[in-house]
mmCIF file of C-alpha atoms in Angstrom:
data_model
loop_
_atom_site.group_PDB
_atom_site.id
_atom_site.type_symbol
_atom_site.label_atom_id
_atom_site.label_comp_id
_atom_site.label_asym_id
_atom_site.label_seq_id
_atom_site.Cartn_x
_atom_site.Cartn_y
_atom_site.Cartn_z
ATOM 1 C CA UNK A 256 10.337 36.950 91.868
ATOM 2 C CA UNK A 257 14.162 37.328 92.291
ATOM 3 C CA UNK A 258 17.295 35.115 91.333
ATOM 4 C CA UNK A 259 20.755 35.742 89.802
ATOM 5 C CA UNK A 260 22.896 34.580 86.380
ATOM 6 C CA UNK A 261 26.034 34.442 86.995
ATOM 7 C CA UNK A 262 28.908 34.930 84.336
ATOM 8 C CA UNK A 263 32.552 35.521 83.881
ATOM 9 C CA UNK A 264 32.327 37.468 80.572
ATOM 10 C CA UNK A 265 35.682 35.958 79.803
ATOM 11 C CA UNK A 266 37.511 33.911 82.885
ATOM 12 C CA UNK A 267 41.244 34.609 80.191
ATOM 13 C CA UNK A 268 40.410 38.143 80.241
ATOM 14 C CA UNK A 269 39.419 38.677 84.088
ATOM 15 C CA UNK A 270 43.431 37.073 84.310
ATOM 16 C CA UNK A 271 44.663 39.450 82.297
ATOM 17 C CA UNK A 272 42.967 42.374 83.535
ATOM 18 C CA UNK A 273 44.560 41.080 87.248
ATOM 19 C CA UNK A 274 47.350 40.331 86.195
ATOM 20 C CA UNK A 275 49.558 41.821 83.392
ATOM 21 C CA UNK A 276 47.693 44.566 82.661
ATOM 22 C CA UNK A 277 47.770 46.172 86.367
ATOM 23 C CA UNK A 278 44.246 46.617 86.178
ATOM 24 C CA UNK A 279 41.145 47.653 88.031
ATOM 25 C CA UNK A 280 37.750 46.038 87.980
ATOM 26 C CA UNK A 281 35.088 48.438 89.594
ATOM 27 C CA UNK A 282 31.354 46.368 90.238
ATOM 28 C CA UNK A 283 28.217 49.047 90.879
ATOM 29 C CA UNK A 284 24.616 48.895 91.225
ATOM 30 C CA UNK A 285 24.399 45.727 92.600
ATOM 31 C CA UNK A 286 26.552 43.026 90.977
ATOM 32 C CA UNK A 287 28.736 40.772 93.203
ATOM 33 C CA UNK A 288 31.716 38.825 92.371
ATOM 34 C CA UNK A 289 33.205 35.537 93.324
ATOM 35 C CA UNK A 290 36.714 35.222 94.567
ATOM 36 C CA UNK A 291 39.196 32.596 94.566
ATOM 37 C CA UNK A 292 41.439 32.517 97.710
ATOM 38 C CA UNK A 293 44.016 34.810 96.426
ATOM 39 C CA UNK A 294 41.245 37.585 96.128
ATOM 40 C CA UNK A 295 41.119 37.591 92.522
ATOM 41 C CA UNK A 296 37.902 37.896 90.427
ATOM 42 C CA UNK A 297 36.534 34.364 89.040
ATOM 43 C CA UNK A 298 32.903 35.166 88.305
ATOM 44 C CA UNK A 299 30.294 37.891 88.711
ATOM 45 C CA UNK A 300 26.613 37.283 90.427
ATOM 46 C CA UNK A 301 23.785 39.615 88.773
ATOM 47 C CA UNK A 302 20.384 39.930 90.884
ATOM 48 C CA UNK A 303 17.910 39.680 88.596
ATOM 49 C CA UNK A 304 15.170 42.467 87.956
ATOM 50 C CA UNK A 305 12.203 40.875 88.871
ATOM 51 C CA UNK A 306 9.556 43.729 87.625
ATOM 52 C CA UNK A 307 11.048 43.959 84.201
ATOM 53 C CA UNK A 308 11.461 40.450 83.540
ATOM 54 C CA UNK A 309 9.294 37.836 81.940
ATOM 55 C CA UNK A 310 9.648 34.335 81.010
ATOM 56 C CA UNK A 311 6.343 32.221 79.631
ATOM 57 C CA UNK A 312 5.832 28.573 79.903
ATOM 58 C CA UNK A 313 7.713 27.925 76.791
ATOM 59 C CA UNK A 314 10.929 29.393 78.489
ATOM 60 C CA UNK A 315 11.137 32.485 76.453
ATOM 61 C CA UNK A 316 11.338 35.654 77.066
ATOM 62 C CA UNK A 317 13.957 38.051 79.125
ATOM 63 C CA UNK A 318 15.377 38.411 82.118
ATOM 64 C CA UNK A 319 16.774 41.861 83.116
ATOM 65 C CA UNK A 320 19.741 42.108 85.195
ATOM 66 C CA UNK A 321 21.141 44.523 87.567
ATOM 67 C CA UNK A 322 24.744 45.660 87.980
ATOM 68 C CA UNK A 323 27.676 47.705 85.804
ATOM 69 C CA UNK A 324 31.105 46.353 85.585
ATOM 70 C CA UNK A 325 34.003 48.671 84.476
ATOM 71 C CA UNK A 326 37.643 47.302 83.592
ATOM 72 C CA UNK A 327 40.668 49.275 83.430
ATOM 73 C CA UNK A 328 43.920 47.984 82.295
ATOM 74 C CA UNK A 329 47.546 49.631 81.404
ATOM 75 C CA UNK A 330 47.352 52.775 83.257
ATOM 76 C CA UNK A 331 49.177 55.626 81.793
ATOM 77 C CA UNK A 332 49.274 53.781 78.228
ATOM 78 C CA UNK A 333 46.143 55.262 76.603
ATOM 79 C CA UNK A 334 45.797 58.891 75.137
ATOM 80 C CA UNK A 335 46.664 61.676 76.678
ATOM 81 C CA UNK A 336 48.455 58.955 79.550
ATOM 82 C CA UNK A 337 44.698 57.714 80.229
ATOM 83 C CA UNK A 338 44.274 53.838 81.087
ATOM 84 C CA UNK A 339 45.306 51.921 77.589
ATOM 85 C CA UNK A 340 41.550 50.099 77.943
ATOM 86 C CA UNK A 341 38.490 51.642 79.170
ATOM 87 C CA UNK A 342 35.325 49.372 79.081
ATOM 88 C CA UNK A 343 32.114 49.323 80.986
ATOM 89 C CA UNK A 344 28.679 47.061 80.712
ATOM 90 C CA UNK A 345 25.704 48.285 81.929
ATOM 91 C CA UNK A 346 21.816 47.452 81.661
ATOM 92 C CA UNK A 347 22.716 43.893 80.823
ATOM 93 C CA UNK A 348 20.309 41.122 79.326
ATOM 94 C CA UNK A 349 19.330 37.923 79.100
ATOM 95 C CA UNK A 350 16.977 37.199 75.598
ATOM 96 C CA UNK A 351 15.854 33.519 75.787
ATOM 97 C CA UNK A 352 13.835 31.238 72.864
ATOM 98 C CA UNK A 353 13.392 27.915 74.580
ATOM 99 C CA UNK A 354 16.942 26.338 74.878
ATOM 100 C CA UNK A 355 18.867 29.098 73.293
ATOM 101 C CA UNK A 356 19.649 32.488 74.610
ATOM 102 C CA UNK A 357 21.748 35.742 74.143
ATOM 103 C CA UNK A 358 23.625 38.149 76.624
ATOM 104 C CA UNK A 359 22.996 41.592 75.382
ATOM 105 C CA UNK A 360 24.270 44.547 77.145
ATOM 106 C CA UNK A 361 25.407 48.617 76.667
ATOM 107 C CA UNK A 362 29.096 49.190 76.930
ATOM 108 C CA UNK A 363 30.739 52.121 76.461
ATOM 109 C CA UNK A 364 34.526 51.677 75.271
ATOM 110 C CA UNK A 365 37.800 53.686 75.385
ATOM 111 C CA UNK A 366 41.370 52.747 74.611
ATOM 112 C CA UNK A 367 43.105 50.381 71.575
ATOM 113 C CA UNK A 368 45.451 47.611 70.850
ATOM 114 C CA UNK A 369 48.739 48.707 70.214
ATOM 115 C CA UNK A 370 49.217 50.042 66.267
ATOM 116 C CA UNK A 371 45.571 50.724 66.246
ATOM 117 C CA UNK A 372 43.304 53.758 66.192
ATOM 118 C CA UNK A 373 41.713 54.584 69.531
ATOM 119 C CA UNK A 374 38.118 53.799 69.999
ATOM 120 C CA UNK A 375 35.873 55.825 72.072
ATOM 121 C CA UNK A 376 32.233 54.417 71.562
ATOM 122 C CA UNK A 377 29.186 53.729 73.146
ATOM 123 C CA UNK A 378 26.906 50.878 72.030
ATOM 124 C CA UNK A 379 23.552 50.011 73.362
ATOM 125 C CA UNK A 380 22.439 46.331 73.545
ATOM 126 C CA UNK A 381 25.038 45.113 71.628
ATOM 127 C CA UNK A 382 24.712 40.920 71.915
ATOM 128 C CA UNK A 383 28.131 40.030 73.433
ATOM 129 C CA UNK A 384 27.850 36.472 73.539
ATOM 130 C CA UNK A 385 25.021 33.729 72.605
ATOM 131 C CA UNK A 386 24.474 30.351 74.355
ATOM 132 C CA UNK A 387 22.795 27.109 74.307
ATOM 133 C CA UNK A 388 20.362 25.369 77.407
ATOM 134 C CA UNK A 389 20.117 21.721 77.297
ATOM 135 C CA UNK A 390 16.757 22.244 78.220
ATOM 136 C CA UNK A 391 14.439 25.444 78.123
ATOM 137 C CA UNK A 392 13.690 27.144 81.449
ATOM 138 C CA UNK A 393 10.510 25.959 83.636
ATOM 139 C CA UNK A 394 8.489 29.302 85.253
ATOM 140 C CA UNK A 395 7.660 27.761 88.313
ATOM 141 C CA UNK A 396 9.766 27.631 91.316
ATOM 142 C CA UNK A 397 13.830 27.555 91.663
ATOM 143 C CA UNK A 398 15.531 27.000 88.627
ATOM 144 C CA UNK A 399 19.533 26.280 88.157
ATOM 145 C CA UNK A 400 20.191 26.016 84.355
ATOM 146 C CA UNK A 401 23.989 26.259 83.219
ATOM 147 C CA UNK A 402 25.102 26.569 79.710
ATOM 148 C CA UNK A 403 26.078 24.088 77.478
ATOM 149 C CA UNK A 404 27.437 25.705 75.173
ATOM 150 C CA UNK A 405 28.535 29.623 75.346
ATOM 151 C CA UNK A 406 30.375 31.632 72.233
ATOM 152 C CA UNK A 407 31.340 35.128 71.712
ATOM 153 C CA UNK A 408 29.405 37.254 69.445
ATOM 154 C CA UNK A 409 29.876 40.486 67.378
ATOM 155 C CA UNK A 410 29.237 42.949 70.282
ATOM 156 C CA UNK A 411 31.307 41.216 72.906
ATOM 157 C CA UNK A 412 34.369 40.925 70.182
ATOM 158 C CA UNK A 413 34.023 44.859 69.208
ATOM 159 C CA UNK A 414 34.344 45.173 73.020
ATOM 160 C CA UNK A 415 37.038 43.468 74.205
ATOM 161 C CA UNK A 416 39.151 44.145 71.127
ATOM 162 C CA UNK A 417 41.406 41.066 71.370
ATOM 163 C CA UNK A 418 38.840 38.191 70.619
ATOM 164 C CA UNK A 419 37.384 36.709 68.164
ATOM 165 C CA UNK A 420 33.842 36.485 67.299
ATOM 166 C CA UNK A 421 32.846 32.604 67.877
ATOM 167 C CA UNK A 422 35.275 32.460 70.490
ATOM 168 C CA UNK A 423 33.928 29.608 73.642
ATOM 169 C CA UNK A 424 33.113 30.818 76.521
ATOM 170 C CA UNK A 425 32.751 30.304 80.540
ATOM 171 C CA UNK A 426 29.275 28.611 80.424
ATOM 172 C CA UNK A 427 26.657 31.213 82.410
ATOM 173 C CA UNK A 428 24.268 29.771 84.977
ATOM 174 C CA UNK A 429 20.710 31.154 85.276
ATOM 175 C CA UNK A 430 19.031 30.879 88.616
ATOM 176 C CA UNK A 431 15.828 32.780 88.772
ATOM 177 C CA UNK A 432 12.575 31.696 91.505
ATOM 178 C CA UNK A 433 9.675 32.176 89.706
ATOM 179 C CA UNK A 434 6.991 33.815 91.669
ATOM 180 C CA UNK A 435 3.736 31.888 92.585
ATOM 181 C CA UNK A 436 0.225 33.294 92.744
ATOM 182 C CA UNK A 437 -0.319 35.736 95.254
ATOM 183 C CA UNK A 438 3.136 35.955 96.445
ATOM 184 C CA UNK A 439 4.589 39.580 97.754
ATOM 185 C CA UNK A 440 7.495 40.967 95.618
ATOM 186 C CA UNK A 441 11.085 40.752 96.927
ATOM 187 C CA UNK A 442 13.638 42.938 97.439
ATOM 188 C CA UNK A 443 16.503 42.304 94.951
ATOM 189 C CA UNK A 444 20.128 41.507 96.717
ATOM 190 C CA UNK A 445 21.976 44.300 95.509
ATOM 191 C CA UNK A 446 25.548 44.371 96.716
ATOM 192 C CA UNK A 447 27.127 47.488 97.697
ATOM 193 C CA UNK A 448 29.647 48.889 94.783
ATOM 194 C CA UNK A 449 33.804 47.506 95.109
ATOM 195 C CA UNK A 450 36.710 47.838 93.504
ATOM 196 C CA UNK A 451 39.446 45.377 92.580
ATOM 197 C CA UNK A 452 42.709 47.307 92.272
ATOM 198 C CA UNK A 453 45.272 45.233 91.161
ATOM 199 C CA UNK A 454 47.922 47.940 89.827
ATOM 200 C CA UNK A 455 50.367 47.261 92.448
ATOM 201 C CA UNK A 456 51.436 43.947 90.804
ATOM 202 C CA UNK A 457 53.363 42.506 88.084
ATOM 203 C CA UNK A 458 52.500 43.891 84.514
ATOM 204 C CA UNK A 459 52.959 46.687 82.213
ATOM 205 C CA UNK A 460 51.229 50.567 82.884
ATOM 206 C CA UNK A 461 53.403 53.593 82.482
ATOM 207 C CA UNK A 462 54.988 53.167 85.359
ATOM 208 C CA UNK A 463 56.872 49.821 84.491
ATOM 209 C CA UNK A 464 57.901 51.568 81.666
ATOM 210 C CA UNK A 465 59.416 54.196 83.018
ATOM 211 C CA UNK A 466 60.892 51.970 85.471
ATOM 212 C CA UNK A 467 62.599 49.739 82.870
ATOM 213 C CA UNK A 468 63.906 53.402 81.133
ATOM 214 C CA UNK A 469 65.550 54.176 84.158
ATOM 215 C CA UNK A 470 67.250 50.540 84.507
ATOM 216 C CA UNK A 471 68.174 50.242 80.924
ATOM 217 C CA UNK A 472 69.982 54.142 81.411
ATOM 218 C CA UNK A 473 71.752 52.936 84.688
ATOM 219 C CA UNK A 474 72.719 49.873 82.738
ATOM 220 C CA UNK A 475 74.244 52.142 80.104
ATOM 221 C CA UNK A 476 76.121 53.832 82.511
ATOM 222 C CA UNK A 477 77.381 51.011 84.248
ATOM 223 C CA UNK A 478 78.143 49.893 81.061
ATOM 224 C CA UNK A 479 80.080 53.063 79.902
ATOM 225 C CA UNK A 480 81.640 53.287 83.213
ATOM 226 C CA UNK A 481 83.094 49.307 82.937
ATOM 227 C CA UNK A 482 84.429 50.092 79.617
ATOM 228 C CA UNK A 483 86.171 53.229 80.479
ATOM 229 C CA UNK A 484 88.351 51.150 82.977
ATOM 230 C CA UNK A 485 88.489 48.748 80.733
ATOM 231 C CA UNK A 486 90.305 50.294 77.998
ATOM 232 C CA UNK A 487 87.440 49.934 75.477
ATOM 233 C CA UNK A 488 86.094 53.120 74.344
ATOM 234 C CA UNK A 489 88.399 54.576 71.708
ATOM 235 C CA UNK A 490 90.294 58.188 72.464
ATOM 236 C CA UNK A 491 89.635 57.483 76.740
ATOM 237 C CA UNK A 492 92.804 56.344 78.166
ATOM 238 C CA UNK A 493 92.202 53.706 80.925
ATOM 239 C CA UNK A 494 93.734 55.151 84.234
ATOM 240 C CA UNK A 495 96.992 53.534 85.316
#
């Protein structure tokens, strides 16, 4: 009938994406976020697709999710002085078989770790991270069932570049309301698209680097110009 799951992806990578990678996190076709008092990102709320979902009394089945997240990080640092890291998840997932489940998802991917080749991939319904219930869902009424256990898997490893498959996770929660006989549909709660722009802060894009070329050159300057009345550079005669 409606609901939302809400996850993270991966709380250490939401900091670094805010943080030192002067990032952007742009949120579309309906998912929300959650924000801590500074403003920054701590969790994402996905309305779940009610007409393409299904989940029988033995808990299994899928629940479809809407909303597209796209992170940008290191501006200026990627080919061609593109963002260094380009990813986006779309059409995302939720496969359940009684008390274990799977977040699945498309991403499309751009960018590389430093000293590596540059990806630029899509991938659809790759299975970015797999999880554990301590109890299978019931299809009747409100549910609230958080993760017990929560690990990275192949997909969501080969997306974020820097993590390990098997990784733990930010448990997700799963929240559907299970329609009863004879009740109308509802409309989904489909937030209005936002962006997080956090490139103004502390961190490292192009333009920190540049900035830290011109202080190291004054600093040589200085440096040369200090020594000169010092005496120190050979064949310059300090003035008297």
């Amino acid at each position: 009938k409606s609901g939302t799951v809400s996850w993270p992806i991966k709380a250490s990578f939401l900091r670094y994406v805010q943080g030192a990678a002067k990032g952007k996190i742009t949120l579309s076709e309906g998912v929300s976020a959650k924000e801590d008092a500074a403003g920054k990102v701590t969790n994402f709320n996905f309305p779940i697709d009610a007409e393409k979902s299904r989940i029988d009394a033995n808990g299994n089945g899928e629940l479809a999710l809407f909303g597209k997240i796209e992170f940008l990080a290191h501006e200026g640092l990627g080919a061609g002085r593109t963002w260094g890291m380009d990813v986006a998840y779309s059409n995302f997932k939720i496969k359940l078989e009684g008390n274990k489940g799977s977040i699945i998802a498309d991403y499309k991917l751009k960018g590389a770790l430093p000293d590596q080749e540059q990806h630029d991939e899509s991938v659809s319904q790759a299975v970015l991270a797999s999880f554990d219930l301590s109890r299978a869902l019931q299809s009747e009424g409100q549910e609230n069932n958080t993760s017990t256990k929560l690990v990275l898997e192949q997909g969501g490893a080969d997306s974020l570049l820097n993590y390990k498959k098997g990784v733990a996770l930010s448990p997700v929660t799963l929240a559907p309301l299970f329609a009863k006989e004879g009740d109308k549909p509802v409309e989904p709660n489909k937030a209005e698209r936002k962006v997080y722009d956090f490139t103004k802060g502390a961190g490292l894009n192009l333009q920190t680097f540049i900035g830290v070329g011109v202080v190291l050159a004054l600093l040589a300057v200085l440096g040369a110009v200090g020594a000169w009345f010092a005496g120190l550079i050979p064949g310059v005669p300090a003035p008297r």
